[in-house]
Short mmCIF file of C-alpha atoms and ligand atoms in Angstrom, two decimals:
data_model
loop_
_atom_site.label_atom_id
_atom_site.label_comp_id
_atom_site.label_asym_id
_atom_site.label_seq_id
_atom_site.Cartn_x
_atom_site.Cartn_y
_atom_site.Cartn_z
CA MET A 1 126.93 100.70 117.65
CA THR A 2 129.59 98.57 116.02
CA LEU A 3 130.36 99.12 112.35
CA ARG A 4 131.22 95.99 110.38
CA LEU A 5 132.41 96.32 106.81
CA PHE A 6 132.12 93.65 104.09
CA GLU A 7 133.61 93.59 100.61
CA THR A 8 130.41 92.50 98.89
CA HIS A 9 126.67 92.21 99.41
CA GLU A 10 127.12 88.45 99.27
CA ALA A 11 129.58 88.46 102.17
CA LEU A 12 127.33 90.80 104.13
CA SER A 13 124.32 88.56 103.45
CA LEU A 14 126.19 85.45 104.57
CA ALA A 15 127.20 87.17 107.80
CA VAL A 16 123.59 88.15 108.52
CA ALA A 17 122.33 84.63 107.72
CA ASN A 18 124.89 83.26 110.18
CA GLU A 19 123.88 85.74 112.87
CA ILE A 20 120.26 84.59 112.61
CA LEU A 21 121.28 80.94 112.59
CA GLN A 22 123.64 81.24 115.54
CA ARG A 23 121.09 83.17 117.54
CA ILE A 24 118.54 80.37 117.05
CA GLN A 25 121.14 77.71 117.82
CA ARG A 26 122.08 79.47 121.08
CA LYS A 27 118.45 80.10 122.03
CA PRO A 28 116.00 77.90 120.09
CA THR A 29 112.99 79.96 121.24
CA SER A 30 114.48 83.21 119.90
CA VAL A 31 112.15 85.91 118.66
CA ILE A 32 113.49 87.24 115.37
CA CYS A 33 112.10 90.42 113.79
CA LEU A 34 112.71 90.80 110.07
CA ALA A 35 112.67 93.62 107.55
CA THR A 36 111.73 93.02 103.93
CA GLY A 37 113.17 94.61 100.79
CA ASP A 38 116.09 94.25 98.42
CA THR A 39 118.78 94.48 101.09
CA PRO A 40 117.99 91.38 103.23
CA LEU A 41 116.63 89.13 100.45
CA ARG A 42 119.92 87.35 99.79
CA ALA A 43 120.54 86.86 103.53
CA TYR A 44 117.18 85.10 103.82
CA GLN A 45 117.97 82.87 100.83
CA LEU A 46 121.31 81.93 102.41
CA LEU A 47 119.60 81.34 105.75
CA ALA A 48 117.19 78.88 104.13
CA GLU A 49 120.11 77.13 102.40
CA GLN A 50 122.10 76.83 105.64
CA VAL A 51 119.12 75.57 107.62
CA ALA A 52 118.46 72.87 105.02
CA LYS A 53 122.12 71.92 104.60
CA ASN A 54 122.89 71.69 108.31
CA ASN A 55 119.49 70.35 109.31
CA VAL A 56 119.05 73.12 111.89
CA ASP A 57 115.89 72.98 113.99
CA VAL A 58 114.23 76.39 113.78
CA SER A 59 110.81 75.12 114.81
CA GLN A 60 110.80 76.75 118.24
CA ALA A 61 111.79 80.22 117.03
CA HIS A 62 109.21 82.96 116.54
CA PHE A 63 109.29 85.33 113.57
CA VAL A 64 107.89 88.85 113.62
CA ALA A 65 107.54 91.33 110.75
CA LEU A 66 109.13 94.73 111.21
CA ASP A 67 106.46 96.53 109.22
CA GLU A 68 103.75 96.45 106.56
CA TRP A 69 102.18 98.68 103.92
CA ALA A 70 98.72 99.63 105.24
CA GLY A 71 95.92 98.57 102.89
CA VAL A 72 98.04 96.30 100.68
CA PRO A 73 96.49 92.81 100.57
CA PRO A 74 98.61 89.79 101.51
CA SER A 75 98.11 88.34 98.02
CA ASN A 76 100.12 91.23 96.57
CA PRO A 77 103.76 90.15 96.09
CA GLY A 78 104.85 93.63 97.19
CA SER A 79 103.39 93.18 100.69
CA CYS A 80 105.80 92.45 103.52
CA ARG A 81 103.69 89.44 104.48
CA HIS A 82 104.02 87.96 100.99
CA PHE A 83 107.76 88.61 100.90
CA LEU A 84 108.45 87.02 104.28
CA THR A 85 106.18 84.07 103.54
CA GLN A 86 107.91 83.41 100.23
CA HIS A 87 111.50 83.94 101.34
CA VAL A 88 111.51 82.91 105.00
CA PHE A 89 108.45 81.21 106.43
CA THR A 90 107.78 78.72 103.62
CA PRO A 91 111.43 77.70 103.04
CA LEU A 92 111.97 77.32 106.81
CA ALA A 93 108.57 75.59 107.28
CA ILE A 94 107.66 77.91 110.17
CA LYS A 95 104.30 77.03 111.69
CA ALA A 96 101.58 79.67 111.63
CA SER A 97 101.51 79.95 115.42
CA HIS A 98 105.16 81.11 115.32
CA ILE A 99 104.57 83.84 112.71
CA HIS A 100 103.48 87.30 113.86
CA LEU A 101 102.53 89.82 111.19
CA PHE A 102 100.61 93.05 110.96
CA ASP A 103 97.24 92.64 109.24
CA ALA A 104 97.36 95.41 106.63
CA LEU A 105 93.62 95.10 106.00
CA ALA A 106 92.44 95.13 109.61
CA ALA A 107 89.43 97.39 110.17
CA ASP A 108 91.24 98.90 113.14
CA ILE A 109 94.96 98.97 112.41
CA ARG A 110 95.69 100.77 115.66
CA ARG A 111 94.33 97.73 117.48
CA GLU A 112 96.66 95.60 115.35
CA CYS A 113 99.56 97.60 116.71
CA ALA A 114 98.44 97.18 120.31
CA ALA A 115 98.02 93.43 119.67
CA MET A 116 101.56 93.23 118.26
CA ASN A 117 102.98 95.01 121.32
CA ASP A 118 101.10 92.54 123.56
CA THR A 119 102.38 89.59 121.51
CA LEU A 120 105.96 90.79 121.87
CA LYS A 121 105.51 91.16 125.60
CA SER A 122 104.12 87.64 125.91
CA LEU A 123 107.02 86.23 123.87
CA GLY A 124 109.56 87.95 126.14
CA GLY A 125 110.67 90.58 123.64
CA ILE A 126 112.68 90.54 120.43
CA ASP A 127 116.06 88.80 120.55
CA LEU A 128 117.36 89.81 117.14
CA MET A 129 116.09 92.44 114.77
CA ILE A 130 117.27 92.74 111.16
CA VAL A 131 116.56 96.14 109.62
CA GLY A 132 117.42 98.01 106.45
CA ILE A 133 117.78 101.73 105.86
CA GLY A 134 115.58 103.83 103.60
CA MET A 135 116.91 106.48 101.24
CA ASN A 136 115.64 109.05 103.78
CA GLY A 137 117.22 107.25 106.74
CA HIS A 138 114.05 105.51 107.87
CA VAL A 139 114.26 102.29 109.86
CA GLY A 140 111.17 100.14 109.48
CA PHE A 141 108.69 102.87 108.59
CA ASN A 142 110.02 105.21 111.26
CA GLU A 143 110.25 108.21 109.00
CA PRO A 144 112.27 111.37 109.72
CA GLY A 145 110.76 113.24 112.66
CA VAL A 146 108.93 110.28 114.22
CA PRO A 147 109.00 110.35 118.05
CA GLU A 148 111.31 107.93 119.83
CA SER A 149 108.59 107.16 122.37
CA ASN A 150 106.49 105.08 119.93
CA TYR A 151 105.84 101.38 120.09
CA ALA A 152 104.18 99.72 117.06
CA HIS A 153 102.14 102.37 115.32
CA VAL A 154 100.53 103.56 112.11
CA ILE A 155 102.43 106.27 110.28
CA ASP A 156 101.93 108.55 107.29
CA LEU A 157 104.66 107.66 104.83
CA ASP A 158 107.12 110.25 103.69
CA GLU A 159 107.06 111.18 99.99
CA ILE A 160 110.43 109.50 99.41
CA THR A 161 109.13 106.23 100.86
CA GLN A 162 105.95 106.45 98.78
CA SER A 163 107.92 106.83 95.58
CA VAL A 164 110.87 104.48 96.34
CA GLY A 165 108.36 101.86 97.57
CA GLN A 166 106.89 101.59 94.07
CA LYS A 167 109.86 99.34 93.17
CA TYR A 168 108.25 96.45 95.08
CA PHE A 169 105.04 96.55 93.03
CA SER A 170 104.31 95.58 89.45
CA GLN A 171 101.73 98.37 89.13
CA PRO A 172 101.58 101.88 90.62
CA MET A 173 100.40 101.55 94.22
CA LYS A 174 98.97 104.07 96.65
CA LEU A 175 101.30 103.83 99.64
CA SER A 176 100.11 106.50 102.02
CA GLN A 177 100.46 104.75 105.37
CA GLY A 178 102.62 102.12 106.96
CA ILE A 179 102.40 100.00 110.10
CA THR A 180 105.70 99.66 111.87
CA MET A 181 107.52 98.67 115.00
CA GLY A 182 108.41 101.89 116.78
CA TRP A 183 111.66 103.07 118.30
CA GLN A 184 110.75 101.64 121.68
CA ASN A 185 110.38 98.17 120.13
CA ILE A 186 113.76 98.69 118.45
CA PHE A 187 115.49 99.95 121.57
CA GLU A 188 114.10 97.02 123.58
CA ALA A 189 115.30 94.40 121.06
CA ARG A 190 118.35 92.65 122.49
CA THR A 191 120.39 92.95 119.30
CA VAL A 192 119.74 95.03 116.18
CA ILE A 193 121.59 94.65 112.89
CA LEU A 194 121.12 97.33 110.26
CA MET A 195 122.14 96.19 106.77
CA ALA A 196 123.10 98.49 103.91
CA ASN A 197 124.52 97.73 100.50
CA GLY A 198 125.17 99.39 97.18
CA GLN A 199 126.31 102.82 96.02
CA LYS A 200 122.82 104.28 96.33
CA LYS A 201 123.01 103.87 100.11
CA ALA A 202 126.41 105.61 100.44
CA ASP A 203 125.05 109.11 101.19
CA ILE A 204 122.49 107.96 103.74
CA MET A 205 125.02 105.67 105.45
CA LYS A 206 127.38 108.61 105.81
CA ARG A 207 124.56 110.51 107.54
CA ALA A 208 123.61 107.49 109.69
CA VAL A 209 127.17 107.07 110.95
CA GLU A 210 128.44 110.64 111.09
CA GLU A 211 125.51 113.00 111.72
CA PRO A 212 124.55 113.97 115.27
CA ILE A 213 122.01 111.52 116.69
CA SER A 214 118.49 112.81 116.02
CA ASN A 215 115.23 111.68 114.50
CA ALA A 216 115.94 113.94 111.50
CA CYS A 217 117.92 110.92 110.26
CA PRO A 218 116.21 108.05 112.11
CA ALA A 219 119.02 105.52 111.57
CA THR A 220 121.33 107.66 113.73
CA LEU A 221 119.11 106.70 116.72
CA LEU A 222 120.39 103.13 116.45
CA ARG A 223 123.77 104.40 117.66
CA LYS A 224 122.16 104.75 121.11
CA HIS A 225 121.40 101.01 121.29
CA ALA A 226 123.87 99.06 123.44
CA ASP A 227 124.03 96.07 121.07
CA SER A 228 123.51 97.46 117.59
CA TYR A 229 125.54 96.83 114.44
CA PHE A 230 125.76 98.47 111.05
CA PHE A 231 126.67 95.74 108.52
CA VAL A 232 127.70 97.65 105.41
CA ASP A 233 129.21 96.59 102.10
CA ALA A 234 132.10 98.46 100.46
CA LEU A 235 129.87 100.47 98.12
CA ALA A 236 127.51 101.67 100.84
CA ALA A 237 130.54 102.47 103.02
CA SER A 238 132.37 104.31 100.25
CA LYS A 239 131.62 107.82 101.57
CA LEU A 240 132.36 107.16 105.24
CA ALA A 241 135.15 109.31 106.69
C1 F6R B 301 111.14 97.07 104.93
C2 F6R B 301 111.66 98.18 105.75
C3 F6R B 301 112.31 99.34 105.10
C4 F6R B 301 113.48 98.90 104.22
C5 F6R B 301 114.19 100.11 103.59
C6 F6R B 301 115.27 99.66 102.62
O1 F6R B 301 110.58 96.06 105.74
O2 F6R B 301 111.53 98.15 106.94
O3 F6R B 301 112.75 100.22 106.10
O4 F6R B 301 114.38 98.18 105.01
O5 F6R B 301 113.29 100.92 102.95
O6 F6R B 301 114.69 98.95 101.56
P1 F6R B 301 115.60 98.18 100.50
O7 F6R B 301 116.27 97.08 101.24
O8 F6R B 301 114.63 97.66 99.46
O9 F6R B 301 116.57 99.18 99.97
#
């Protein structure tokens, strides 16, 4: 793991937008897996701006969602599908055949997970994964204690995730389960960038960087990945030794 520090969230977001852009420029058929949430939003806006300004061809790239709230319909602005459609797929004009999402309403969500694992295999694996970090150290919806052996799977959400997750919804929402890429998907991704910004992430970033590696704080597991990066702004890094 390489730690990269940025003064501001804006600088961090620009760096992440450039990483995505450069990856697609180097390999136009790249498979990019994206988190949703407050942390990466600005990076995705900057990515869309850069693509438009520099007329970059992203049409051959494939985009994959990192996770989804089980049972939340795609029409709900709090769903990961809605977020990625609004902030990435529509602005970049990505064709439907290059978008790979979990169907939160599927009758058999375990089959959805198996289908996602098969899709990733057929695409040749994930080239670049952008993830955030939860207040409990989760990555995707890999909550504390989740086995490292998992590929995409359905998971019972931790209480912290259920309550923090309310911020994405305009009305109280029952968030009992998530669908997420598992640690094996993350370990197999060629490059993983974890983003963290703001004072509220300072305690969990200290744990992610300094605690012994274990699934008690899932983000520590990323330190085992040969090409992983923690992109952190000054506030989120403020408690690091
Ligand atoms: C969302 C996801 C989550 C978030 C994390 C941080 O797709 O995978 O793990 O990255 O909960 O969320 P924000 O960025 O809203 O603080």
